[in-house]
Coordinates of C-alpha atoms and ligand atoms in Angstrom, one line a residue:
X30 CA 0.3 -21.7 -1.7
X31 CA -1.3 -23.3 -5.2
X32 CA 2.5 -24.3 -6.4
X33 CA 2.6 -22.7 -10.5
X34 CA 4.2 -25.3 -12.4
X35 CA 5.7 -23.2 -14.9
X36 CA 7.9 -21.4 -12.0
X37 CA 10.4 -22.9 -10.1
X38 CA 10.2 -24.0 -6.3
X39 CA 13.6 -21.3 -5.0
X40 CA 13.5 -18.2 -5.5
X41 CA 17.1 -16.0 -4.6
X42 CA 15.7 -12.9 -4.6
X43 CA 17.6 -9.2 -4.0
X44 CA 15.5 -7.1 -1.6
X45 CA 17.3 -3.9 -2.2
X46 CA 19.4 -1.8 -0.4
X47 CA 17.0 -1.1 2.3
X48 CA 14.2 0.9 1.3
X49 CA 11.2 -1.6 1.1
X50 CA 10.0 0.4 -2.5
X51 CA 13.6 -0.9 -3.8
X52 CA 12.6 -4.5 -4.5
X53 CA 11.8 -5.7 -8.0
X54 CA 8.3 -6.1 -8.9
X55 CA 9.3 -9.8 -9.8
X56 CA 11.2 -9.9 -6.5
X57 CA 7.4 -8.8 -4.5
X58 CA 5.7 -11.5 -6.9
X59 CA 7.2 -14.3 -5.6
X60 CA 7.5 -12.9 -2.2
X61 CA 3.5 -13.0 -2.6
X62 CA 3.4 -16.7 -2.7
X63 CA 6.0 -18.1 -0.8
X64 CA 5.8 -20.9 1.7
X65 CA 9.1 -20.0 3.5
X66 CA 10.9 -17.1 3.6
X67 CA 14.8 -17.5 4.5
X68 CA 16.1 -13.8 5.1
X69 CA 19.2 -12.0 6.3
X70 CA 19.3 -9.5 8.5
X71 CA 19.6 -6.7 6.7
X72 CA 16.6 -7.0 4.8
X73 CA 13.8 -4.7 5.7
X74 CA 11.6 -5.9 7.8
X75 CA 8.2 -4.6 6.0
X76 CA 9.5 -6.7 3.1
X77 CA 8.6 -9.8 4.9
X78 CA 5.2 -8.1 4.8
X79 CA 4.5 -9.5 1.5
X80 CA 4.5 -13.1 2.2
X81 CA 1.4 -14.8 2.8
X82 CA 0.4 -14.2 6.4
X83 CA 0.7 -18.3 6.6
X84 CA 4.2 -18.4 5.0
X85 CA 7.7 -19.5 7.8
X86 CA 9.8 -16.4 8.3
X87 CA 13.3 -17.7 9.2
X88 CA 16.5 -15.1 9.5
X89 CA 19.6 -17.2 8.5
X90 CA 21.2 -15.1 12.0
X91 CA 18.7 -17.6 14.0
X92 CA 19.9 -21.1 12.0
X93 CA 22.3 -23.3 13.7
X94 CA 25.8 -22.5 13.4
X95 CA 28.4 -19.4 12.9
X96 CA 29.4 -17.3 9.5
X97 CA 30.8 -18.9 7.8
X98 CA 29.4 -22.7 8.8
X99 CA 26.3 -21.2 8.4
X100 CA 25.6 -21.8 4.8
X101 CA 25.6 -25.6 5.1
X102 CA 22.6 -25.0 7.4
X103 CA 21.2 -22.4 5.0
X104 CA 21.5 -24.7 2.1
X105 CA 19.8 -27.7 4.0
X106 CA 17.1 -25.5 4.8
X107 CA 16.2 -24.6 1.1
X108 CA 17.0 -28.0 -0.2
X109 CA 14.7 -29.7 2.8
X110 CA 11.9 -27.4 2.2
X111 CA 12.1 -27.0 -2.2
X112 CA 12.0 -31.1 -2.1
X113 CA 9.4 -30.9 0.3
X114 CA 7.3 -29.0 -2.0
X115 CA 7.7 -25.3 -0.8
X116 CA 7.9 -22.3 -2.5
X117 CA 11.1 -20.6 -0.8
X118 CA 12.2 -17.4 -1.1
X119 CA 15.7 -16.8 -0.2
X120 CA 16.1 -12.9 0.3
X121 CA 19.3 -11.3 0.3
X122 CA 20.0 -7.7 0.9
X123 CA 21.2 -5.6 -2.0
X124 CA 21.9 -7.8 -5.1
X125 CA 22.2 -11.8 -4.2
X126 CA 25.1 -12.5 -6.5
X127 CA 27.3 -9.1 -4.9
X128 CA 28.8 -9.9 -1.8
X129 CA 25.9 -12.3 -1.4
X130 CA 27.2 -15.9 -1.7
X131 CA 24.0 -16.3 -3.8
X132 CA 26.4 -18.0 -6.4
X133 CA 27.1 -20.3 -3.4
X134 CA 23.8 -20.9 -3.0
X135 CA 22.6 -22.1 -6.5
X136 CA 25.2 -24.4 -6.9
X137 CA 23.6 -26.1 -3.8
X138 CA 20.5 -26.1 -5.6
X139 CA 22.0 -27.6 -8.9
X140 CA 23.6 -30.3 -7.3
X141 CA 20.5 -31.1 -5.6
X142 CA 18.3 -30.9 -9.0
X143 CA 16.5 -28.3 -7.9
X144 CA 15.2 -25.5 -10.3
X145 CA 15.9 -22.1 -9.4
X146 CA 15.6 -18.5 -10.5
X147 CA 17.5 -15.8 -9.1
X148 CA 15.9 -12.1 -9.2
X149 CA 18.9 -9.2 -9.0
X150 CA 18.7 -6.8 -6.6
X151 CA 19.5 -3.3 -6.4
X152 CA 22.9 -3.2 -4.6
X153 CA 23.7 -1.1 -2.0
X154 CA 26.6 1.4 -4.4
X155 CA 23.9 2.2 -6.9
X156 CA 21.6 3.1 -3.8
X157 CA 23.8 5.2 -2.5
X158 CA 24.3 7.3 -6.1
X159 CA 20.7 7.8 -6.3
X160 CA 20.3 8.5 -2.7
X161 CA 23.6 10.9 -2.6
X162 CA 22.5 12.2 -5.7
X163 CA 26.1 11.3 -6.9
X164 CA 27.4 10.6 -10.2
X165 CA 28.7 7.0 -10.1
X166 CA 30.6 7.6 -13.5
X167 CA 30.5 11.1 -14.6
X168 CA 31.7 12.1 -18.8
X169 CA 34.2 14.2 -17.0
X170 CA 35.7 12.5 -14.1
X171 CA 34.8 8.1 -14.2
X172 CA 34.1 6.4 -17.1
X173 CA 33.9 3.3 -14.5
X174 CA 33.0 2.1 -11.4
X175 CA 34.6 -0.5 -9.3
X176 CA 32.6 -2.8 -6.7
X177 CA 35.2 -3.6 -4.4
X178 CA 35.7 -6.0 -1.0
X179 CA 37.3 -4.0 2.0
X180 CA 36.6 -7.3 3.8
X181 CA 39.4 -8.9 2.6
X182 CA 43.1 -8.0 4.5
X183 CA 45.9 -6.6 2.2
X184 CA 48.2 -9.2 4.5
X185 CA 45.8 -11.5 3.9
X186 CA 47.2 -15.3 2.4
X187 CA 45.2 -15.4 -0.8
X188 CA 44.3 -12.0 -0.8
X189 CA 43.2 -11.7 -4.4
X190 CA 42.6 -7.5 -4.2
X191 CA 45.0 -5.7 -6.3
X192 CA 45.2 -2.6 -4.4
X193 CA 48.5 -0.9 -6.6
X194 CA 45.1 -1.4 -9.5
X195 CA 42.6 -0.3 -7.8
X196 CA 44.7 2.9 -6.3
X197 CA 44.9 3.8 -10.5
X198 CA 41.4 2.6 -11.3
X199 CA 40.0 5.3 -13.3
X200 CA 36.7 6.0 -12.3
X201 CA 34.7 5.6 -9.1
X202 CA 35.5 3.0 -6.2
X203 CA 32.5 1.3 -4.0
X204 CA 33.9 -0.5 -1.2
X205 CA 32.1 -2.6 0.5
X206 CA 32.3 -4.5 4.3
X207 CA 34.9 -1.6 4.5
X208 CA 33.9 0.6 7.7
X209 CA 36.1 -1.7 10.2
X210 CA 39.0 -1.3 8.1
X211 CA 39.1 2.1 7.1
X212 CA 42.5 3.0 8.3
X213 CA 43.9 -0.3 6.4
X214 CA 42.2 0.4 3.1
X215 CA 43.4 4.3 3.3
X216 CA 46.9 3.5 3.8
X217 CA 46.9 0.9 0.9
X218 CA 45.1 3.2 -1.4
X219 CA 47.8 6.2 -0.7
X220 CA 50.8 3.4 -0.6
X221 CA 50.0 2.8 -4.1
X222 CA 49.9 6.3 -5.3
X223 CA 45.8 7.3 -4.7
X224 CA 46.4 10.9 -4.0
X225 CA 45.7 11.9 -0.3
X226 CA 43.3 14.8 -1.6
X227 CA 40.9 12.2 -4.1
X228 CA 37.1 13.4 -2.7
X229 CA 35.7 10.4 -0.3
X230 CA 32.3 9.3 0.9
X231 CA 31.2 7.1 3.4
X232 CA 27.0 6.6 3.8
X233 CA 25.9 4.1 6.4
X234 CA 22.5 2.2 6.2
X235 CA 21.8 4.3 2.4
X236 CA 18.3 4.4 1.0
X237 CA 16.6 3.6 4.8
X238 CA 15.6 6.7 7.1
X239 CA 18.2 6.0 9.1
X240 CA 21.2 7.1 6.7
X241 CA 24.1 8.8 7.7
X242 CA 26.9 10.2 5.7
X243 CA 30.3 12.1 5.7
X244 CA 32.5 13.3 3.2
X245 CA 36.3 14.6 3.5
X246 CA 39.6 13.7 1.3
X247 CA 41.0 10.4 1.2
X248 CA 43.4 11.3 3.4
X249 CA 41.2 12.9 6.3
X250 CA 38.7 10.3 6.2
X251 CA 38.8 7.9 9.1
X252 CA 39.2 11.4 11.0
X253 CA 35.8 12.4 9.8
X254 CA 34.5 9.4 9.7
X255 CA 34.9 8.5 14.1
X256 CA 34.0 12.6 14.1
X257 CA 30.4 12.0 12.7
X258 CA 30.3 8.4 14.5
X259 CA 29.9 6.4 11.8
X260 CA 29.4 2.8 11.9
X261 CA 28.7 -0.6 9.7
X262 CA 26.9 -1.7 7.5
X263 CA 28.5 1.4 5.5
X264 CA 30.1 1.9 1.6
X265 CA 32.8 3.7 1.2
X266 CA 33.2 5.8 -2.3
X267 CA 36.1 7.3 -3.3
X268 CA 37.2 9.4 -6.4
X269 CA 36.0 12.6 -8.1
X270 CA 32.5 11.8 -8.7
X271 CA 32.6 12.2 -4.7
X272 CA 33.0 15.8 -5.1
X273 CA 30.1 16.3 -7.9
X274 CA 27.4 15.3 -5.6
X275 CA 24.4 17.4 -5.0
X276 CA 25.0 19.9 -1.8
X277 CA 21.5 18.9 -0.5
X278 CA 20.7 15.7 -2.1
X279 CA 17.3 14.8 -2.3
X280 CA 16.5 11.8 0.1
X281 CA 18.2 14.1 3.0
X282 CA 15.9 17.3 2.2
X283 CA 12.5 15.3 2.6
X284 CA 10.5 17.1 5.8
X285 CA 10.6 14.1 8.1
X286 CA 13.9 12.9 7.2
X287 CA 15.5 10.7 9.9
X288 CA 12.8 11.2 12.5
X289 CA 11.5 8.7 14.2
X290 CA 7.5 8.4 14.6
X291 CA 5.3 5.7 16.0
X292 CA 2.2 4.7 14.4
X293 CA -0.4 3.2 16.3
X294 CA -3.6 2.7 13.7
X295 CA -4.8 -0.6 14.0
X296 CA -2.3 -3.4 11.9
X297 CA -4.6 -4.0 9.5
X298 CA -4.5 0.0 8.8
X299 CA -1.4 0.7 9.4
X300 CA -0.1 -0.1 6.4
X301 CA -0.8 2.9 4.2
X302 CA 0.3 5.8 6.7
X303 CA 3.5 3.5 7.6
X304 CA 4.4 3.9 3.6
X305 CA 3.5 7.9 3.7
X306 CA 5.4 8.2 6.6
X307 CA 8.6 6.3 5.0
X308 CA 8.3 8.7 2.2
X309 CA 8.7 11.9 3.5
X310 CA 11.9 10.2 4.7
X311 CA 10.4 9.1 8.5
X312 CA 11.6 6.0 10.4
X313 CA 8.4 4.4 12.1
X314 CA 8.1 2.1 14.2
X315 CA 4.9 0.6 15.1
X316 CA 2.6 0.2 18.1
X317 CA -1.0 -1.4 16.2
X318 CA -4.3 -0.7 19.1
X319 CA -7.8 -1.2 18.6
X320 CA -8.7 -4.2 17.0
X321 CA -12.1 -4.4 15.5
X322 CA -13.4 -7.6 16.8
X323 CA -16.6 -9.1 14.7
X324 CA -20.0 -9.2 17.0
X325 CA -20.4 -11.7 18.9
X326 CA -24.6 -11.5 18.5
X327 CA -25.8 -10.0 15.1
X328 CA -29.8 -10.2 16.3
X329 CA -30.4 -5.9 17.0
X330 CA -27.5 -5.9 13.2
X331 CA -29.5 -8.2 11.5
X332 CA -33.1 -6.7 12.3
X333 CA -31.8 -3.1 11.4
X334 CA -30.9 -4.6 7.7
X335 CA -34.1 -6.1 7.6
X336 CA -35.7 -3.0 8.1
X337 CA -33.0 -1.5 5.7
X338 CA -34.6 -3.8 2.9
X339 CA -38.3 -3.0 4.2
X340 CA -37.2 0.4 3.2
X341 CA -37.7 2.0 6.9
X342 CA -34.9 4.4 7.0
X343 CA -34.6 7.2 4.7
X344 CA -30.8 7.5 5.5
X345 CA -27.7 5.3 6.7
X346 CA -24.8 7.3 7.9
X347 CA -21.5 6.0 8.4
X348 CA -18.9 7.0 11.0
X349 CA -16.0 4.9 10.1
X350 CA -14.4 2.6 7.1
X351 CA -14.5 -0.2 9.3
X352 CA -18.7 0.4 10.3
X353 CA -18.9 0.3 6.6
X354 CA -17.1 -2.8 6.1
X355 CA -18.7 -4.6 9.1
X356 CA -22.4 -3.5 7.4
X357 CA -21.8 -4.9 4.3
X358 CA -19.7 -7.6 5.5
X359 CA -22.9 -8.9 7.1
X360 CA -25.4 -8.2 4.8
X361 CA -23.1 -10.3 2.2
X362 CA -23.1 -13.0 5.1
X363 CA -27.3 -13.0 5.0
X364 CA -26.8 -14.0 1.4
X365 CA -28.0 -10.4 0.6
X366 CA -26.8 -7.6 -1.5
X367 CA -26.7 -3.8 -1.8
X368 CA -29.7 -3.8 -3.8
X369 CA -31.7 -3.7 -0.6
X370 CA -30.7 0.0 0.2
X371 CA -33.2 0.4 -2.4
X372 CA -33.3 4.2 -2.5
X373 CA -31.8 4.6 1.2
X374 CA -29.8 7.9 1.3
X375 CA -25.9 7.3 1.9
X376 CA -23.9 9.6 4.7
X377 CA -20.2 9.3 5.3
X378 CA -18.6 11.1 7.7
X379 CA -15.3 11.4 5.7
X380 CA -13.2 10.9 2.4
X381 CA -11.5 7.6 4.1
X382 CA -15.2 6.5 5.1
X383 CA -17.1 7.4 1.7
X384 CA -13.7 5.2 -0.3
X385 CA -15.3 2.5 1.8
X386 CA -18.6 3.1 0.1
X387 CA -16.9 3.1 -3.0
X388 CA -15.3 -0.2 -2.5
X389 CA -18.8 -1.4 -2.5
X390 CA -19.6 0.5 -5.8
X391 CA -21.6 2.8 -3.4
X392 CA -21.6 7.1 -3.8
X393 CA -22.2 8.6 -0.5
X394 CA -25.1 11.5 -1.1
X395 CA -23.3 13.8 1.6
X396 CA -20.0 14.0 2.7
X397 CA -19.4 17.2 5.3
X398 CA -17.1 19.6 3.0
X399 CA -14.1 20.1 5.8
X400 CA -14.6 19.5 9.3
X401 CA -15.0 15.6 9.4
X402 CA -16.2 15.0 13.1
X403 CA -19.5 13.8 14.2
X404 CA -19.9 17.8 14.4
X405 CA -19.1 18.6 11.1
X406 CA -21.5 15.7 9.9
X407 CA -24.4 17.0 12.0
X408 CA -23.9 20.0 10.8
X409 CA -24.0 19.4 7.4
X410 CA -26.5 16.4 7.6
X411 CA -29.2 18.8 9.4
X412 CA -30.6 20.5 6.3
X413 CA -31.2 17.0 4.8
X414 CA -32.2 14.7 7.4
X415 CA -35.2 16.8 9.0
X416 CA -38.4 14.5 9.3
X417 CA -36.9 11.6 8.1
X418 CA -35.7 8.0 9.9
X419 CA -32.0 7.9 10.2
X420 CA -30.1 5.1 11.1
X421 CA -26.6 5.6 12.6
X422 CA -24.4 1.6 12.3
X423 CA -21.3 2.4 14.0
X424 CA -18.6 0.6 16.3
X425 CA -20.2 -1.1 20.0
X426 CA -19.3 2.2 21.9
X427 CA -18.3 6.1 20.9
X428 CA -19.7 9.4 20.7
X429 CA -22.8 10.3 21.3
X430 CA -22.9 13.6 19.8
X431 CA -24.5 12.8 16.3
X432 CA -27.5 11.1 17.7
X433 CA -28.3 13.6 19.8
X434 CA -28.0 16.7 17.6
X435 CA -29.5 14.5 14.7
X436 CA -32.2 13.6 17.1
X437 CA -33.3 17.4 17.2
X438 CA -35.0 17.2 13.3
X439 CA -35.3 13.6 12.6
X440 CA -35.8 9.9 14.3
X441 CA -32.7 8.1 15.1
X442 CA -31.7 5.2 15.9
X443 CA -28.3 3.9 16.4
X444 CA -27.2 0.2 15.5
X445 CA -24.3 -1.6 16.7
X446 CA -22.0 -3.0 13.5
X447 CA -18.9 -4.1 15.1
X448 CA -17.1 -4.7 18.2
X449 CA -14.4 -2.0 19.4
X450 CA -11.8 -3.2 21.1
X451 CA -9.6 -1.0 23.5
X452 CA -6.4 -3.2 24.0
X453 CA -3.0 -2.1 22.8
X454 CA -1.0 -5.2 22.3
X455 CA 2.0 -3.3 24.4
X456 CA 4.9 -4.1 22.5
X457 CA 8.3 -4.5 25.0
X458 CA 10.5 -3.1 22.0
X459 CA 8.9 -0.2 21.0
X460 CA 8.0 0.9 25.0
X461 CA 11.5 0.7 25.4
X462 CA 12.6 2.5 22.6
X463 CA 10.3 5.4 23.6
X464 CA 12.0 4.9 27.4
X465 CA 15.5 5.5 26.0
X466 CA 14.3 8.6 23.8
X467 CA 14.4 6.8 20.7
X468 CA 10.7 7.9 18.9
X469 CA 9.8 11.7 18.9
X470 CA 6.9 11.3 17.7
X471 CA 3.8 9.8 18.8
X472 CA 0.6 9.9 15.9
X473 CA -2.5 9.5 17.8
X474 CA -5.6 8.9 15.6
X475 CA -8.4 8.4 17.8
X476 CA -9.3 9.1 21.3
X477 CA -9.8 5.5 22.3
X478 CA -6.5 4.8 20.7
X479 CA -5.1 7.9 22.6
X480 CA -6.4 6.0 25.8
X481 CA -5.3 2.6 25.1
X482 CA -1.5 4.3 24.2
X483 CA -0.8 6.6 26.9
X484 CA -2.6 3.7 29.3
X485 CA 1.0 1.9 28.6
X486 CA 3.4 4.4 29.4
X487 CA 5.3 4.4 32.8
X488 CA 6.7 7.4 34.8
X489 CA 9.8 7.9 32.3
X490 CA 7.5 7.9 29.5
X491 CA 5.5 10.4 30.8
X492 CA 8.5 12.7 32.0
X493 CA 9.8 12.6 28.3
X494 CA 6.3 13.7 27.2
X495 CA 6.1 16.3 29.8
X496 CA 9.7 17.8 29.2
X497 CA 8.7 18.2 25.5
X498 CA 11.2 14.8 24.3
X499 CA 8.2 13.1 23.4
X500 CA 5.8 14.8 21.1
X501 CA 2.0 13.9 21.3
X502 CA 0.4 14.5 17.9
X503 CA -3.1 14.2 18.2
X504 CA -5.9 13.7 14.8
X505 CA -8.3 16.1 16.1
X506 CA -9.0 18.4 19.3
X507 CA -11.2 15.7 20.9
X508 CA -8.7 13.5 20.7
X509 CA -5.9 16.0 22.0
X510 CA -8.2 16.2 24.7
X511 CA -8.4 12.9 25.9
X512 CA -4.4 13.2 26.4
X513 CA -4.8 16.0 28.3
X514 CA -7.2 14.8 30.4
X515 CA -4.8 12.0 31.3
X516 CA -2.1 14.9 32.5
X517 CA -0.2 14.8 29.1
X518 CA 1.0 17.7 27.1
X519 CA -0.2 17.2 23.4
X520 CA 2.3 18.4 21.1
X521 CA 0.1 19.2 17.8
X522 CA -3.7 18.6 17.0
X523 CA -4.1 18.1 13.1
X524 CA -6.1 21.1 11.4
X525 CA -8.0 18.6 9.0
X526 CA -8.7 15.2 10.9
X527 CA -7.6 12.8 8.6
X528 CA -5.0 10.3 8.5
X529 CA -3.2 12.9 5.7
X530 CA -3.8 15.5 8.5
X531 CA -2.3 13.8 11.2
X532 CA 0.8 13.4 9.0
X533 CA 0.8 16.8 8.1
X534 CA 0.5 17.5 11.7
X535 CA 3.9 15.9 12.3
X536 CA 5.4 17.3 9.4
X537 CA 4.5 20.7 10.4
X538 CA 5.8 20.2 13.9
X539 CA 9.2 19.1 12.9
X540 CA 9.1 21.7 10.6
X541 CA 9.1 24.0 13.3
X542 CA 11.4 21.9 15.7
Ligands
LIG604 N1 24.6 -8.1 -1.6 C1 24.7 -6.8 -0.9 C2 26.0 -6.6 -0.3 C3 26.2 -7.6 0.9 S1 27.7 -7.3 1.7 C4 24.5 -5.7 -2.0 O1 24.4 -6.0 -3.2 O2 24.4 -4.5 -1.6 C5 27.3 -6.2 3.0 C6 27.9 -4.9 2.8 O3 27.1 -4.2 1.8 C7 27.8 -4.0 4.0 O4 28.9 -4.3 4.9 C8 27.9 -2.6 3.4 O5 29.2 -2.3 3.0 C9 27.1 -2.8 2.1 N2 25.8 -2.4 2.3 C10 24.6 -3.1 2.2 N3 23.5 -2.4 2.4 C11 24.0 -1.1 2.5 C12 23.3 0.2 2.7 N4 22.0 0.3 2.8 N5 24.1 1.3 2.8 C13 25.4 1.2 2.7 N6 26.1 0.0 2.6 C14 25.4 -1.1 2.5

C-alpha cells in the first residue's frame, strides 16, 4: 500500500471482543491498508477480511517459539517489517493494553525508533455487560468495576493480587484468564470474607455466536459452571450487578442465536449474507461455489453490443447481478459507455439484479412485482415485449424457460455474458464439520450451487441429511428440486427467492425447530 506519511508505520490495534462489528472505525481504517497483519488467535477471523487481499496474514500461535518466548519473535517481526517499510497491523483481541502485552510491545517499538499508534479496543468485560445486558456499576449496588487477572496463583512468588482487597472491592469484579482456576479464585474470594451467596457470572467466547453463559452464587459456582460445560476463553463476574441482569438479554433472544449455517454464495457474494446471518445471532461457516469466470471469446458479446448501439433490440433483460456486471464490464472494456443503450428498454429479473443496474446509474423499466424467477419475469415481461427484439445476456449455461415463453410474442435472442463455473472449492474443514454434526443448516441459493454442494457430500453427510440432522434450505422450489432429484430431503424452500428469503427461510425453520 501507498505508505501516508502523516501516519505511522505500526499500528496495535484492539479487534474487540469477538464480534467482527466491535472493532473501531480507526481500528478497520488501518486494517484497510496494511502490508502485514500479525494476529492472535482470538481475533475473528472475518476481521482479517479487511486487509488488502495482497496484505501477509501471520497468527503469532504460528511464529517460532512458546508463550512466553514468543514475544521476542513477535517483536522482530514488527520491527523487521516497520523498518522494511510496511504498514503492520498488530491485532490483539479485546483491548491491546488489557491483558495484552501491548505495553510490551511498544516499548519494542520505541527502542527501535519506530513510530507507533495504538487503537483501544473494546475489552472482553465491557462485551460481556452489553451482551448480558448487565449493569457493570449499577447507582444501587457498584459504583466500580475491577478488571482483574485470575491467571496469576494466590501461592504464587510475586503474586501482586490482593485478594483480602478485592474480596471487599465495592463494586463489580471482571476476572479474566480465570476459567482453569475457578476453584482457586473461589476459595480466596470467600477466605477473605466475599460472602458465599454474592451473585456470579461466568460467559465464555461473549459477543460471538458461540456464547455460553451460567449464573449461580459465589459459592455454587464451579458446580454450575462443569454442569453447563463451560470452558476458556471465559470472564468471570462477580457481585450484585450479577443479579440485575436482564432475564432474556438481548444478544441470546435473536432468532438464529447460536446456530450454525453454512453459506455457500460465491466469496465474492458472500460477504453480505455472512454479516445478516451474524446478526440475527448465527454462526456461519462458509463453503464459497460457483465462480463466475470472465469469457474466454467475447466475439458472439461483442457483436450483440454492437447491435445494442445500432439500436437493434428494443429490450435487454437481465437474469442475474453478475450478467449485469459482466455486460457493462465489457462494454467499458470496448472503450464504450451506457450511452449506447440509447433508448433500449431495461428488464431485471429481481431487486439484487435491478441494484446492479443502479450501480451503473441505470433504472430497470420492469422489475416482476413478487415472484422473481425466469417465470415471474415472463410473466410480467409478456404484456410489454410483444413484437419487439429482446435480447436475453446471461451466464454460459441456465434455464431455458424465459426464451422460450418470451419467444411466444417477441424475437429473442440469447447472448452469452459470462462464464459459469460449477466447481465447489470443497473445503476439508467445513466437510468435516458437517460430518461430525457441527452445521445444521445448509443455505442453498441456486440450483447449480445445490449441485456443486451436495456433489461433495459422502454417505455420512447424506445420512445426517436424510435423518433430518442436516437441514437443506433451498432459495426457491426449482432449486429444492434439484436436491431432491439427487435423493435429498430439502428442509425449507424460501417463499420469496431472494437472498433475504433464503435467510428468512432458515429463520423460519429454526423457529419452528
Ligand atoms: N486484551 C483482551 C484480554 C486478553 S486476556 C481484552 O481486552 O479483552 C484473554 C482473556 O480475556 C481470556 O482468557 C478471557 O478471560 C478474556 N476474554 C477475551 N475475549 C473474551 C470473550 N469474548 N468472552 C469472554 N472472555 C473473553
Amino acid at each position: 500500500m501507498n505508505p501516508d506519511p502523516s501516519e505511522p508505520r505500526v499500528f496495535l490495534v484492539g479487534a474487540g471482543p469477538g464480534s467482527p462489528g466491535l472493532m473501531t472505525l480507526r481500528g478497520a481504517e488501518v486494517l484497510g491498508r496494511a502490508d502485514l497483519v500479525l494476529y492472535d488467535q482470538l481475533v475473528p477471523a472475518r476481521l482479517l477480511d479487511l486487509a488488502p487481499a495482497t496484505a501477509e496474514r501471520v497468527c503469532v500461535r504460528d511464529l517460532p517459539g512458546q508463550h512466553p518466548d514468543k514475544y521476542p519473535h513477535i517483536h522482530q517481526r514488527l520491527i523487521e517489517a516497520a523498518t522494511a517499510g510496511k504498514t503492520v497491523v498488530r491485532l490483539k483481541g479485546g483491548d491491546p493494553l488489557i491483558f495484552g502485552r501491548g505495553g510490551e510491545e511498544a516499548e519494542a517499538l520505541r527502542a527501535a525508533h519506530l513510530p507507533y499508534e495504538i487503537v483501544p479496543g473494546v475489552t472482553a468485560a465491557l462485551a460481556a455487560g452489553a451482551v448480558l445486558e448487565l449493569p457493570l456499576t449499577h447507582r444501587l449496588y457498584a459504583s466500580a468495576i475491577a478488571l482483574v487477572t485470575g491467571h496469576e496463583l494466590p501461592n504464587k512468588p510475586g503474586n501482586k493480587l490482593d485478594w483480602k482487597a478485592l474480596a471487599a472491592f465495592p463494586g463489580t469484579l471482571a476476572i479474566y484468564m480465570g476459567i482453569a482456576r475457578l476453584p482457586v479464585i473461589v476459595n480466596e474470594l470467600l477466605k477473605h470474607g466475599k460472602p458465599p451467596d454474592t451473585p456470579a457470572g461466568i460467559v465464555e467466547r461473549a459477543s460471538t455466536g458461540d456464547q455460553r453463559s451460567v449464573f449461580a452464587t459465589l459459592g455454587e459456582l464451579e458446580d454450575a459452571r462443569r454442569n453447563a460445560g463451560l470452558e476458556a476463553p471465559g470472564l468471570i463476574l462477580v457481585g450484585d450487578t450479577v443479579a440485575q441482569r436482564a432475564p432474556h438479554p438481548w444478544f441470546e433472544a435473536r432468532p438464529l442465536f447460536g446456530r450454525r449455517v453454512l453459506v455457500t454464495r460465491p466469496a465474492h457474494q458472500a460477504a453480505a449474507m455472512v454479516k445478516k446471518l451474524e446478526h440475527l445471532g448465527a454462526v456461519v461457516a462458509r463453503m464459497p461455489a460457483v465462480e463466475i469466470r470472465p469469457l474466454a471469446d467475447f466475439a458472439q458479446l461483442d457483436r450483440a453490443l454492437e447491435q445494442v448501439r445500432a439500436g437493434e433490440w428494443d429490450w435487454l433483460v437481465f437474469t442475474s447481478a453478475n450478467g449485469v456486471r459482466a455486460f457493462f464490464d465489457r462494454l467499458h472494456a470496448l472503450d464504450r459507455d451506457a450511452r449506447d443503450l440509447g433508448r433500449t428498454k431495461l428488464a431485471a429479473i429481481g431487486p439484487k439484479t435491478a441494484d446492479a443496474l443502479r450501480e451503473f446509474r441505470l433504472r430497470a423499466d420492469l422489475v416482476p412485482p413478487s415472484t422473481f424467477s425466469s417465470e415471474g419475469l415472463a410473466e410480467a415481461l409478456k404484456p410489454h415485449v410483444s413484437g419487439t427484439r429482446v435480447l436475453l445476456p446471461r451466464a454460459n449455461r441456465g434455464r431455458d424457460v424465459l426464451r422460450t415463453e418470451l419467444s411466444q410474442v417477441a424475437t429473442v435472442e440469447q447472448v452469452t455474458v459470462y462464464e459459469q463455473v460449477d466447481a465447489v472449492e470443497p473445503d476439508d474443514a467445513v466437510l468435516d464439520a458437517l460430518r461430525r454434526g457441527e452445521i445444521r443448516y445448509v443455505t442453498l441459493p441456486s440450483p447449480n450451487i445445490a449441485r456443486g454442494v451436495l456433489a461433495g457430500f459422502d454417505e455420512t453427510i447424506r445420512g445426517r441429511v436424510e435423518r433430518g440432522e442436516i437441514r437443506l434450505v433451498c432459495i426457491s422450489p426449482i432449486t429444492g428440486a434439484a436436491v431432491r432429484e439427487l435423493g435429498l430431503p430439502v428442509a425449507a424452500e424460501a417463499t420469496t427467492f431472494t437472498e433475504d428469503g433464503l435467510i428468512a427461510a432458515v429463520v423460519d425453520l429454526a423457529r419452528r425447530e
